[in-house]
Tab-separated table of C-alpha atoms in Angstrom:
chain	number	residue	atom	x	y	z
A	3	UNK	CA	0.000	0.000	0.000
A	4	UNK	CA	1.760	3.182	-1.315
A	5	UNK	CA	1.037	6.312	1.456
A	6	UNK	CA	1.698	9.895	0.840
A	7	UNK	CA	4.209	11.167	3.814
A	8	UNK	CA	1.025	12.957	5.906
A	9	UNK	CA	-1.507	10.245	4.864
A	10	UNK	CA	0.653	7.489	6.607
A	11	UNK	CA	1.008	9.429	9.676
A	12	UNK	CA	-2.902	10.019	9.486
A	13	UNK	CA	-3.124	6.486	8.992
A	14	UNK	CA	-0.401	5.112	11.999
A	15	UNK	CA	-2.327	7.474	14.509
A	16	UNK	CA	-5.833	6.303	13.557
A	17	UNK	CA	-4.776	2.751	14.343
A	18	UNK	CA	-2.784	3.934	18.077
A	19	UNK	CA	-5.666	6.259	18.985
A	20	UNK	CA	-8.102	3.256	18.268
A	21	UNK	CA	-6.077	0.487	20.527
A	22	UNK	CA	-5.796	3.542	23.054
A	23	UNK	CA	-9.772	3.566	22.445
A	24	UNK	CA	-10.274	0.237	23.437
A	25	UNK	CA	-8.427	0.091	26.426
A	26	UNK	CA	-10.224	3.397	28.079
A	27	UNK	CA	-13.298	1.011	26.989
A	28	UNK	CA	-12.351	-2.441	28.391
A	29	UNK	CA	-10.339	-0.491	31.959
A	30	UNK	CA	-12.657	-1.239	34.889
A	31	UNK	CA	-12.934	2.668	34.675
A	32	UNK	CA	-11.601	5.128	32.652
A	33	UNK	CA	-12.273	9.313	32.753
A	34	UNK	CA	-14.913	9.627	29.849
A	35	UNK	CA	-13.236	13.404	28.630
A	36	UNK	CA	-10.315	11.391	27.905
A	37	UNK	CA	-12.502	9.183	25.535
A	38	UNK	CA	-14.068	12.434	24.338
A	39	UNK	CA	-10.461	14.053	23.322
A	40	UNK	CA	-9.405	11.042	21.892
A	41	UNK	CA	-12.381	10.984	19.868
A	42	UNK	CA	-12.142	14.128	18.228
A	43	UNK	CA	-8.277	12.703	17.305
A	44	UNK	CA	-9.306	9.510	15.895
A	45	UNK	CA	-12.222	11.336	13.897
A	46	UNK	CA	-9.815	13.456	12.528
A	47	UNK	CA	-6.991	11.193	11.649
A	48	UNK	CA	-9.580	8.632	9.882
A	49	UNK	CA	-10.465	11.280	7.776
A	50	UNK	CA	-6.758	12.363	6.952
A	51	UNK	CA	-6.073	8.396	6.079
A	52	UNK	CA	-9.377	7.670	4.148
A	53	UNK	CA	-8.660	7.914	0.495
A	54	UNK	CA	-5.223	5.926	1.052
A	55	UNK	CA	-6.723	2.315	2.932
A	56	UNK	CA	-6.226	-0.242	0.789
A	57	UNK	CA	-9.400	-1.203	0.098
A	58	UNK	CA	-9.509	-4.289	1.171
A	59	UNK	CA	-10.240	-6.647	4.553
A	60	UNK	CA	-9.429	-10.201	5.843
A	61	UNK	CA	-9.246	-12.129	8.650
A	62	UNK	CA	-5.006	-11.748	9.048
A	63	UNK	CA	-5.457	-8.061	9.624
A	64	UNK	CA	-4.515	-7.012	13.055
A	65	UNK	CA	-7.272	-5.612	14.962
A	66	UNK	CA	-6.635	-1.799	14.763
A	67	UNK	CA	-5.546	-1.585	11.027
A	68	UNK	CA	-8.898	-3.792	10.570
A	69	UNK	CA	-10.919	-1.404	12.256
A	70	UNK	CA	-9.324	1.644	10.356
A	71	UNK	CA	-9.993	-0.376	6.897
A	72	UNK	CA	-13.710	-0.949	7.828
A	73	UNK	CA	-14.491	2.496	8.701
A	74	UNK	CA	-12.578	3.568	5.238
A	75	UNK	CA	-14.788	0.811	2.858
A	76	UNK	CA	-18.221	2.098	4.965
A	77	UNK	CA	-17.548	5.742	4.075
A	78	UNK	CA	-16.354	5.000	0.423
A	79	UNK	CA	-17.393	1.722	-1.430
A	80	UNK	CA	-20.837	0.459	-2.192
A	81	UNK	CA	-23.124	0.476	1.608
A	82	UNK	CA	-24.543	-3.217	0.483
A	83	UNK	CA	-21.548	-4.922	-0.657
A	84	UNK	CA	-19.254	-3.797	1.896
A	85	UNK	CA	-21.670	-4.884	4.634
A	86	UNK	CA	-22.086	-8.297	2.908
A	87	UNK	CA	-18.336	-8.769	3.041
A	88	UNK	CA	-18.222	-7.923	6.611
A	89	UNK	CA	-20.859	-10.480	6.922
A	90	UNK	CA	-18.961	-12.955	5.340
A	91	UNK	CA	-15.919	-12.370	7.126
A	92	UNK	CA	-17.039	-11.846	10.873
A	93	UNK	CA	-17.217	-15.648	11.335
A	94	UNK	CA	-13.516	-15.871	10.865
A	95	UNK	CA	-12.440	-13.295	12.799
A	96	UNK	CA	-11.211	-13.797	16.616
A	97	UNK	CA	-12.678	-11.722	19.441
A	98	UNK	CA	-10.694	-8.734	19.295
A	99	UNK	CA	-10.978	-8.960	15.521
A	100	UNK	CA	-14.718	-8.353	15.707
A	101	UNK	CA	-14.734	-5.717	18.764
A	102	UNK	CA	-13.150	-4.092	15.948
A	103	UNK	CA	-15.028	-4.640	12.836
A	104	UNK	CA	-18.106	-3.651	15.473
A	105	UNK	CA	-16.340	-0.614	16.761
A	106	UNK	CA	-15.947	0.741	13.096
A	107	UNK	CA	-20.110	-0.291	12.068
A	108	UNK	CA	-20.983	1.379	15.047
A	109	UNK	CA	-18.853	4.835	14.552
A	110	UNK	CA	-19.372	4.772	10.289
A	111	UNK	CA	-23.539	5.029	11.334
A	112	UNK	CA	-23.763	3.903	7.632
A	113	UNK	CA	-27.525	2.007	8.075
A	114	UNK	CA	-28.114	-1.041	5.526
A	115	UNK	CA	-31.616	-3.053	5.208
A	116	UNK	CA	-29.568	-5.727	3.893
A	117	UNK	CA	-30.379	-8.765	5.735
A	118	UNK	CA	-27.248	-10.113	7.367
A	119	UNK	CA	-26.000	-13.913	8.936
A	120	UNK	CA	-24.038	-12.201	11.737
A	121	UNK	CA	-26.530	-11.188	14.473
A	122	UNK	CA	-24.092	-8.747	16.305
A	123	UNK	CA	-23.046	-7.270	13.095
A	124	UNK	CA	-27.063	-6.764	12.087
A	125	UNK	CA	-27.183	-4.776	15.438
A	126	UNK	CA	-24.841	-2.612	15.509
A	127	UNK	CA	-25.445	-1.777	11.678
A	128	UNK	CA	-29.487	-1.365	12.034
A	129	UNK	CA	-29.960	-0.990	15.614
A	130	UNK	CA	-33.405	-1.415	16.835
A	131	UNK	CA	-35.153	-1.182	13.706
A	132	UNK	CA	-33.272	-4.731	12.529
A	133	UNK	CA	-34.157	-6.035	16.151
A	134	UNK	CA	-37.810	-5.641	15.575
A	135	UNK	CA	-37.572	-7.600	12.699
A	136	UNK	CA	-36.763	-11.027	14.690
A	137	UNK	CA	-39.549	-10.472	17.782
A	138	UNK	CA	-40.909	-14.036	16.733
A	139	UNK	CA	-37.318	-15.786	16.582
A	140	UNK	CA	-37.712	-17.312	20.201
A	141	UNK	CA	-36.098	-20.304	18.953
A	142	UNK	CA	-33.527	-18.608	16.628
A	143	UNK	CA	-29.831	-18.346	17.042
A	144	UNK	CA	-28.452	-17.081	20.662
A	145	UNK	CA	-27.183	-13.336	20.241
A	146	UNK	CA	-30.723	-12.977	18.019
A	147	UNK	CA	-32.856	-13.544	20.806
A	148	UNK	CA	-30.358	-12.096	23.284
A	149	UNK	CA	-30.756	-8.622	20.810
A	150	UNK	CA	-34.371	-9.005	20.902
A	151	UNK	CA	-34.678	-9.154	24.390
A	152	UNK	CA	-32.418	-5.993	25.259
A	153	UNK	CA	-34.651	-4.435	23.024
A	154	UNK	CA	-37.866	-5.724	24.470
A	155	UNK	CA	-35.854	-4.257	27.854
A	156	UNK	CA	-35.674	-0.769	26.730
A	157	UNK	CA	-39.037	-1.189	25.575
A	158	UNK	CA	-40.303	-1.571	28.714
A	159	UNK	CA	-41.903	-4.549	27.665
A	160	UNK	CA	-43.295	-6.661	31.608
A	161	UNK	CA	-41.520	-9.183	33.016
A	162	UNK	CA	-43.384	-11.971	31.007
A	163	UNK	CA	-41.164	-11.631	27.951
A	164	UNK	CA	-38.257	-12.703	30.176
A	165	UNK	CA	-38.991	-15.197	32.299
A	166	UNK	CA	-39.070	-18.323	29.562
A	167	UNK	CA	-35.731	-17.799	29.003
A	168	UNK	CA	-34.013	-17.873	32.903
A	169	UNK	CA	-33.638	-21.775	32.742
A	170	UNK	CA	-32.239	-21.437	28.341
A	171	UNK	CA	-29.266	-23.100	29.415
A	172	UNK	CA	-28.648	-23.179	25.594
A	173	UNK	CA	-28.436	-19.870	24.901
A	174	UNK	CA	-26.552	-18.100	27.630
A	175	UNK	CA	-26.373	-14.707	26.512
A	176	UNK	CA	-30.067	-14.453	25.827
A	177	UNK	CA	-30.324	-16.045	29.690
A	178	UNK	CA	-28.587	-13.613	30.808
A	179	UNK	CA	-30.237	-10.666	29.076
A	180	UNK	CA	-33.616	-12.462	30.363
A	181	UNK	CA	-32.523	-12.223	33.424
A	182	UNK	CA	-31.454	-8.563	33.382
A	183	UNK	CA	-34.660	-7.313	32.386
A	184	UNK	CA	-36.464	-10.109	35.061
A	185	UNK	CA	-34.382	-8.459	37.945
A	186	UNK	CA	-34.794	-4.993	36.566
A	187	UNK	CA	-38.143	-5.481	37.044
A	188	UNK	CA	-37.924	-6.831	40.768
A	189	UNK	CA	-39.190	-10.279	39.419
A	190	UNK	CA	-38.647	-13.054	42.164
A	191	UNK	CA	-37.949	-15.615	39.952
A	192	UNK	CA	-34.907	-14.452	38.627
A	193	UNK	CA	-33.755	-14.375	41.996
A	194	UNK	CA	-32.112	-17.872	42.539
A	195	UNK	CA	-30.815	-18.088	39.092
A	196	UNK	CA	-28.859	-14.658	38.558
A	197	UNK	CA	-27.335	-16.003	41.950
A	198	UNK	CA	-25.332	-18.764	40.046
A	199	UNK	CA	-23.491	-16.016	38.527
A	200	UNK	CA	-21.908	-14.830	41.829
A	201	UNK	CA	-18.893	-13.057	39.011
A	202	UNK	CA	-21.220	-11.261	36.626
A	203	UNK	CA	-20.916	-7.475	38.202
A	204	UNK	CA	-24.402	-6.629	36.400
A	205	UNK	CA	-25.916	-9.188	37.748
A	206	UNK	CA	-24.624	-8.873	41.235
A	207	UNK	CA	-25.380	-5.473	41.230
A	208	UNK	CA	-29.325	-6.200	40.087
A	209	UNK	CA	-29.848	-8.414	42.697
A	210	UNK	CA	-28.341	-5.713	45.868
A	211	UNK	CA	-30.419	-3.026	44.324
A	212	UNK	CA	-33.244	-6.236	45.575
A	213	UNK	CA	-31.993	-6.944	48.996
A	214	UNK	CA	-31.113	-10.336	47.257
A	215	UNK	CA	-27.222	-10.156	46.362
A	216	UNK	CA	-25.528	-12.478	49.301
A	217	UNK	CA	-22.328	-12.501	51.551
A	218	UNK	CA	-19.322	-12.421	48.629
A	219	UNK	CA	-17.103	-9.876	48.584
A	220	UNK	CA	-18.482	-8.094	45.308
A	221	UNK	CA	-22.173	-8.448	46.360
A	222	UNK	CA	-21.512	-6.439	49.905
A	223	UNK	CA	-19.169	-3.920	48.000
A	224	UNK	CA	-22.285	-3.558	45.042
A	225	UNK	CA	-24.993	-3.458	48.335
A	226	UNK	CA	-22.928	-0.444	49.555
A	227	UNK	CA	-24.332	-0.327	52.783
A	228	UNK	CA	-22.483	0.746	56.551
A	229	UNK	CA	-22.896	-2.645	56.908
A	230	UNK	CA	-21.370	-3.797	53.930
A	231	UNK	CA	-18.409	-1.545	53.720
A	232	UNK	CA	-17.388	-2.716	57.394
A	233	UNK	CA	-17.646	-6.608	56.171
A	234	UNK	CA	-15.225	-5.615	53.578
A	235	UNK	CA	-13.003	-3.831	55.861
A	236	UNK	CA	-13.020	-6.964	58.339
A	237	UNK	CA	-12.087	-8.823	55.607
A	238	UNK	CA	-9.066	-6.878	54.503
A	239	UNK	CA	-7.678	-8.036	57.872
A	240	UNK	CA	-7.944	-11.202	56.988
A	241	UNK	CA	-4.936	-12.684	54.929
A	242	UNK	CA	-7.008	-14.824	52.874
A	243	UNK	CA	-9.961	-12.745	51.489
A	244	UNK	CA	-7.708	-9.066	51.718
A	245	UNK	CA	-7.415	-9.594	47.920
A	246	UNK	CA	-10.530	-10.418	46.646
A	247	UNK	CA	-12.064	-7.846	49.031
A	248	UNK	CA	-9.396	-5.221	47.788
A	249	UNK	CA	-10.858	-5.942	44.833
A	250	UNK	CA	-14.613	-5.676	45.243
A	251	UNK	CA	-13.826	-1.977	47.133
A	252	UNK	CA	-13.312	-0.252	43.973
A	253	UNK	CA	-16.828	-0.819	43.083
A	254	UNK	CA	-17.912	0.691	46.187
A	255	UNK	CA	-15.348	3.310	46.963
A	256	UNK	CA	-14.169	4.649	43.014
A	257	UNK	CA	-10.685	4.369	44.935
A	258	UNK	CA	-8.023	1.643	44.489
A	259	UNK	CA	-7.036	0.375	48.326
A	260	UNK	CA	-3.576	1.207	48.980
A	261	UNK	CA	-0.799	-1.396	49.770
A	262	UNK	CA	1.475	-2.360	53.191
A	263	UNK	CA	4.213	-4.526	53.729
A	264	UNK	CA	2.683	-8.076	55.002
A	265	UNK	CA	4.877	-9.717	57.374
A	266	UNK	CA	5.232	-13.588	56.845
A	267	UNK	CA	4.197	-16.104	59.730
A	268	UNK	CA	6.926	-18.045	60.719
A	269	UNK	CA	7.440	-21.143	58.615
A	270	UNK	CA	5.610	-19.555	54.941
A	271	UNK	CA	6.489	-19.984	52.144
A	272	UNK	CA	9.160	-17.575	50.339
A	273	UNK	CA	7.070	-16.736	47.350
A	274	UNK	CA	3.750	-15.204	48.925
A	275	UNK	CA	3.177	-12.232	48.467
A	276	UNK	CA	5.113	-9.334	50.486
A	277	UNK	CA	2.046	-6.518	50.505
A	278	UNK	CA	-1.542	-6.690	51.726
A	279	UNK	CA	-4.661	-4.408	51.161
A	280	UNK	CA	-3.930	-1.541	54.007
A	281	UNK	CA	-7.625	-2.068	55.576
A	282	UNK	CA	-6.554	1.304	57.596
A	283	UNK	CA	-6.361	3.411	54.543
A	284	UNK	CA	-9.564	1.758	52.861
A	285	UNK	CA	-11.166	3.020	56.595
A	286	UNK	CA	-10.031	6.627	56.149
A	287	UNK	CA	-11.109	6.015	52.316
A	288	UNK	CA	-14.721	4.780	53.368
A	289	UNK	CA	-14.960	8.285	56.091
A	290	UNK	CA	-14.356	10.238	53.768
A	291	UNK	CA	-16.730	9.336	51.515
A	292	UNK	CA	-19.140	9.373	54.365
A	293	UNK	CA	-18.028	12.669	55.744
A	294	UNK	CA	-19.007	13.742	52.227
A	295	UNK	CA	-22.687	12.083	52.005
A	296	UNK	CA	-23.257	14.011	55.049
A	297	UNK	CA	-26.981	12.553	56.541
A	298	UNK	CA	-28.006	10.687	53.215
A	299	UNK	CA	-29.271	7.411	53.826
A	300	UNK	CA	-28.346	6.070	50.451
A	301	UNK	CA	-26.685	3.322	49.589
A	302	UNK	CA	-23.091	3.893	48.129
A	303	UNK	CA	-21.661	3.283	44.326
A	304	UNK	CA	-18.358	4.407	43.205
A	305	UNK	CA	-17.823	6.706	45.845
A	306	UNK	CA	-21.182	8.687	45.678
A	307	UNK	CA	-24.794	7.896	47.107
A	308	UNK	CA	-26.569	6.172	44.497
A	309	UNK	CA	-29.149	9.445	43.687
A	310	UNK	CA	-30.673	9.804	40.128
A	311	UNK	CA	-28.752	13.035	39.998
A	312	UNK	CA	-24.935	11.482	40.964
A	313	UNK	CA	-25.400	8.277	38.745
A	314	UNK	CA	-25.874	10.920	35.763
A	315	UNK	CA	-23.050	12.673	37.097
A	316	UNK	CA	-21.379	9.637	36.942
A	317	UNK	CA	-22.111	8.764	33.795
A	318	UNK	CA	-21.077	11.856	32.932
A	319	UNK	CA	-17.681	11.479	34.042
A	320	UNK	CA	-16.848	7.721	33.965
A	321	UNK	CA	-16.437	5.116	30.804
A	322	UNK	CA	-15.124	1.662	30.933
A	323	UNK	CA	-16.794	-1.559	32.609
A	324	UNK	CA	-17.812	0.543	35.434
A	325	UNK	CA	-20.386	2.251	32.664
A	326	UNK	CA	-22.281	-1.005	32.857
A	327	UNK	CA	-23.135	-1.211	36.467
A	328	UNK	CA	-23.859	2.638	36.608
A	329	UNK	CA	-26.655	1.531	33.478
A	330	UNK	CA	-27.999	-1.067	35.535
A	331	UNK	CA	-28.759	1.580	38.591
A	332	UNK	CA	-30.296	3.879	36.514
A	333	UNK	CA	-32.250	1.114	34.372
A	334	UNK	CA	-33.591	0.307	37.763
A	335	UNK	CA	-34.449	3.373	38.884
A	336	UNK	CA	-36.710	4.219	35.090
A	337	UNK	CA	-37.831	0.441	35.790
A	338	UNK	CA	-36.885	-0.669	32.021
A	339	UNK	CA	-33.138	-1.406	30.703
A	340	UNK	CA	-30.883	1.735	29.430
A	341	UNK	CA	-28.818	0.901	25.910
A	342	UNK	CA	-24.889	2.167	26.532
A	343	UNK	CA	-23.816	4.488	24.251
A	344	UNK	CA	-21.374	2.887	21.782
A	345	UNK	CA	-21.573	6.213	19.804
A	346	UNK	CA	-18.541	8.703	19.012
A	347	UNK	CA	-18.126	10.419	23.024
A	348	UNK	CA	-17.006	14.020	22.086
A	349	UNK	CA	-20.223	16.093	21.797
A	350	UNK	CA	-18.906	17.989	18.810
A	351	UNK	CA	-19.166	14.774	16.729
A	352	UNK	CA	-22.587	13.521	17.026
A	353	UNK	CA	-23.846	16.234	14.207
A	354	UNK	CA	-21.570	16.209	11.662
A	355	UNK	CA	-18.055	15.744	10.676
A	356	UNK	CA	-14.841	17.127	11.712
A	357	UNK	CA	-11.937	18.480	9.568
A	358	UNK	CA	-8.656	18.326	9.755
């Protein structure tokens, strides 16, 4: 592929600003106005590499020159036939290979009514108007029905559309979208299932915003409750759960806990580890935050009482995996699921196009 000298750079920057894009994304939490000036970069880099891609994609392309290929062939070839090949491709394509090719659909907003294989790929191309089209596929493939019932979600359709699916051992991803919406809507039954997925934050979180989460480390930090926090703490003490509660804290504190020395017992073994979770500093952490709520009798997310008006705060100023869980307070709070934005983040870009 033959660049001109600027084009190239254009071209090596779209791809470092992308792989920088994806790990703001897939951090457990990342400040959204860095994804919002590194939005208005990659916009304007894809533009200054556009008319020198090569033209051309396949399943040996590295993820970010994949991506910056995609979003080149949606903007200049033929809307039908470039989706088709996407279509054809996708299956071959690893994970990070189609966050990519996704990434690109999603930020091109090039629609298509073409009729696609790839359920993910008919998503993120024609949203919830290609959805609607599979509402009677209850026995279709798994991210179809999955699709249709995150749509039925934000619908707000009642808790009946879910519940056939809790025991679809078969198709876990529409399971677990069934049982989203089922716990969104405080439904009972979803209750003992979603607790066999004591690792699925989301899920957790659902069932503490029902009094129904348990005793693990990531439900008590997700319950965010007095109560809760000082289980956590106790457990920092403790030399075998200090790391998985260390972990859980973040959730409930926005705050990494700080590090100490750990002294060895007498006879251990030379390779453990030589620091522990310093459950003092979490404590002066966990007042502070208090000190801050003042009287509220909230529960506690990320550092901040778990208000309609701080979650959108939140929102405002947080992006990665923690963008999920603050989605799944608010979805409970409006009683019906809220869609993440996958969109371009840097206001300036959702009505047109930048120039470079």
């Amino acid at each position: 592929m033959a660049f001109l000298p600027l084009a190239a750079t254009h071209y090596r920057e779209a791809q470092s600003l992308f792989r920088r894009r994806q790990q703001l994304l897939n951090a457990p939490a990342s400040p959204r106005e860095s994804l919002r000036q590194l939005d208005w970069r990659l916009m304007g880099n894809l533009q200054g590499a556009m008319s020198h891609c090569a033209g051309t994609v396949d399943d040996g392309m590295r993820p970010a020159a994949l991506f910056v290929e995609c979003w080149c062939l949606l903007h200049e070839g033929n809307i039908e036939e470039v989706t088709a090949q996407l279509d054809a491709l996708y299956p071959a394509l690893d994970d990070a290979q189609q966050q990519a090719v996704l990434a690109a659909v999603r930020l091109a907003k090039k629609g298509c009514n073409t009729a696609l294989a790839q359920p993910a790929l008919q998503v993120a191309m024609g949203g919830h108007a290609a959805v609607a089209q599979w509402q009677e596929e209850a026995d279709g493939a798994d991210e179809r029905v999955a699709a249709v019932l995150q749509w039925r979600d934000a619908d707000g359709d009642s808790v009946e559309a879910f519940r056939p699916f809790y025991h679809d051992l078969d198709k876990p991803k529409a399971q677990r979208q069934a049982l989203i919406g089922g716990l969104i809507r405080g439904d009972a039954a979803a209750f003992p299932v979603a607790r066999d997925f004591p690792e699925d934050p989301v899920l957790v979180l659902l069932l503490a915003r029902q009094g129904e989460a348990g005793n693990g480390p990531l439900a008590m930090a997700l319950t965010g409750t007095v109560e809760a926090a000082e289980s956590l703490l106790a457990m920092m003490e403790q030399v075998e759960t200090a790391g998985l509660a260390a972990q859980a804290w973040f959730w409930l504190t926005g705050e990494p806990v700080p590090l100490k020395p750990r002294l060895q017992a007498v006879g251990e073994a030379a390779s453990s580890s030589e620091t522990m979770p310093d459950a003092d500093a979490a404590r002066q952490q966990w007042q502070t935050i208090k000190a801050r709520a003042g009287q509220s009798a909230h529960s506690v997310f990320f550092g901040m009482p778990t208000t309609a008006s701080s979650l959108s705060r939140l929102s405002e100023q947080w992006c990665g995996q923690v963008s999920a869980l603050i989605d799944a307070h608010r979805s409970v709070e409006s009683g019906r699921g809220i869609a993440p934005d996958q969109g371009w983040q840097h206001h300036s870009l959702h009505g047109g196009c930048v120039h470079v």
